[in-house]
């Protein structure tokens, strides 16, 4: 049996528990509300920039991280260095990094945590770790941190970093001074696959400027440097002969992004397609499949409609999500759980 987990921000939020607003892992709809509480200065910069660019329409953009990121990303790609769009995207990238660091670095992924019990319950259903594929559009590192802890207690063959990413051209895998490291290190492609189709906060590109020009910032051939830490660093730079600045490699959910994404990501979408076609079970956990991300919808609909044997499970507090995914995935029914706690409880009993 093979399982694909489509992992969304809702699971990160569940893992964070009932914390104060400034410490809650953000969802798309409340990112700017949480950012204002967690990083007021950065929030003011980004919201101010959007207001200057689009006026009252900024209220629509700031109602969604995906909408604001897609807008600034698309505009920055075709804008000159130093433009309002270029600086706006860089400021949003910095804000996103800081907010995810403040809200997810302290989330527990120990054996009693809900994230740990959720992923372990799925692994126990399978014959081998390679039968589990995680497809995620999250930028945070909670899945990797959790799998690393599961592997340390249940067998190193379960997970390896950075091999879990199934990237074929990692330029460098390096430690961050003062940060903890992953315990299960291996560049070989073994154990659970973690396919991060929109990039990750620990995938970094090197630049000679803290504000790299658009051609360098968005180059599809820029080298990928993976950082060896389960925690997100808010600002990274190194110095040998000269100072080098690191920027996360991410792609917002925009239509036609295959022409804009890093070359390595296109290969991951192919791996994800194959996993969906072969899956016996597809578990959609806390993922909303946003309307902006047409390519994600195509990924699911095309490949799952080729898979006649799949069973669909949803973990989502909104019952209406079942109808949406039944249509997208081409099934006549789905099993719905309204919380990950209910899912884990059923897996135990």
Steps between C-alpha positions, in 0.01 A plus 500: 500500500618851416382822662526863393440769762416841358612717787369853548538789742202377703714222647769747605230709668363194682848410618544850641206460735317792662789744526484882506445658159867595450604136546241322283617334177318706237236396252463677168207711616649623827868535409499880512305506824759272660787687333380826653515343845828315446701749293334842498778690318523251214121483477479879470759501219320241290148631555620854435666396175187322379287802591732731303487267198132413477314730740184357653550171316776429753224396743416213264863401459574503874202276564713219353871423520470310173340794319751756625800273435377412151443866413843620618679196356353543153563874500854476640613251235444754222600812694839672523721464804402741776142540377211507745400150388854364543541648848145402591563134420831501690326651803220242478759222475670631814168538681395146409832362624479681833135409559554130425808495721315662792189285463641155409849468649353444846219263395546165669565201275584260782334156533196632685435779247214473252733539200719211617205271571337586167803413286591196710146364465536519122842333498367210707246421227773440240754228427791738454568876536541545124128420466417838658525817291429842649405766247491845655477864402604609851825690540552405866714210627259326738462186288875455466562565870229251598624227265853550627383436856292200393804352322723553801264293713368248247774440244733715291362350179180702551646840415811667365596864456540633232423178307132530598462791257583287195703788357770391259714811497554626854810718483574501873359361825638702787459565872393839640716624786306500826212289364412137572553241225298214356595164646441282195730621225520337156492646150376173352134488399365265765223493759193724490486744209430864591415676173486875560349621176513869588848491653609521861641740756816291526565501125725800453669679212819706542522865394763772521242759605240504780259619227588283198367622167203312350706307245712352781218463752275308260759322287371145430857370500622649829679249723298345784664505842308299762559603861549225758263612773141411593449866596450795267770767508370854449813641338795316349828624361853366475837659447809354338664755276179700485159506667242269342127526578252211497140518377234225525403328175120506490227535238156639589191330354481669161364373171765407244773485763685216327673764288598692813591232752845365571607230255513240778138555599371390160648155569325485836162558334568198281586287805181624668296406190635145506432464873136611457444256215630209710340590834249267662415764760502879463473695825430873458598650835434867565538601136243721327621485136478877445331624181812698405706182471361357178803276451442330835142427398620363168761286678230340714225469244709363213696246699232379740254450216755259351498310830188283520589334831563797727304572815463862608512621861466860615599667828330838499265681742298627202263228370463687170858403413383144437290602199789702353753218523252234381464704182872575461616145569235320299356277775140431592556537874756598764543434871505827697654568839453845648823494706837329499436395861198296387711345224774395742248367750342281230842377391576384855164331556 
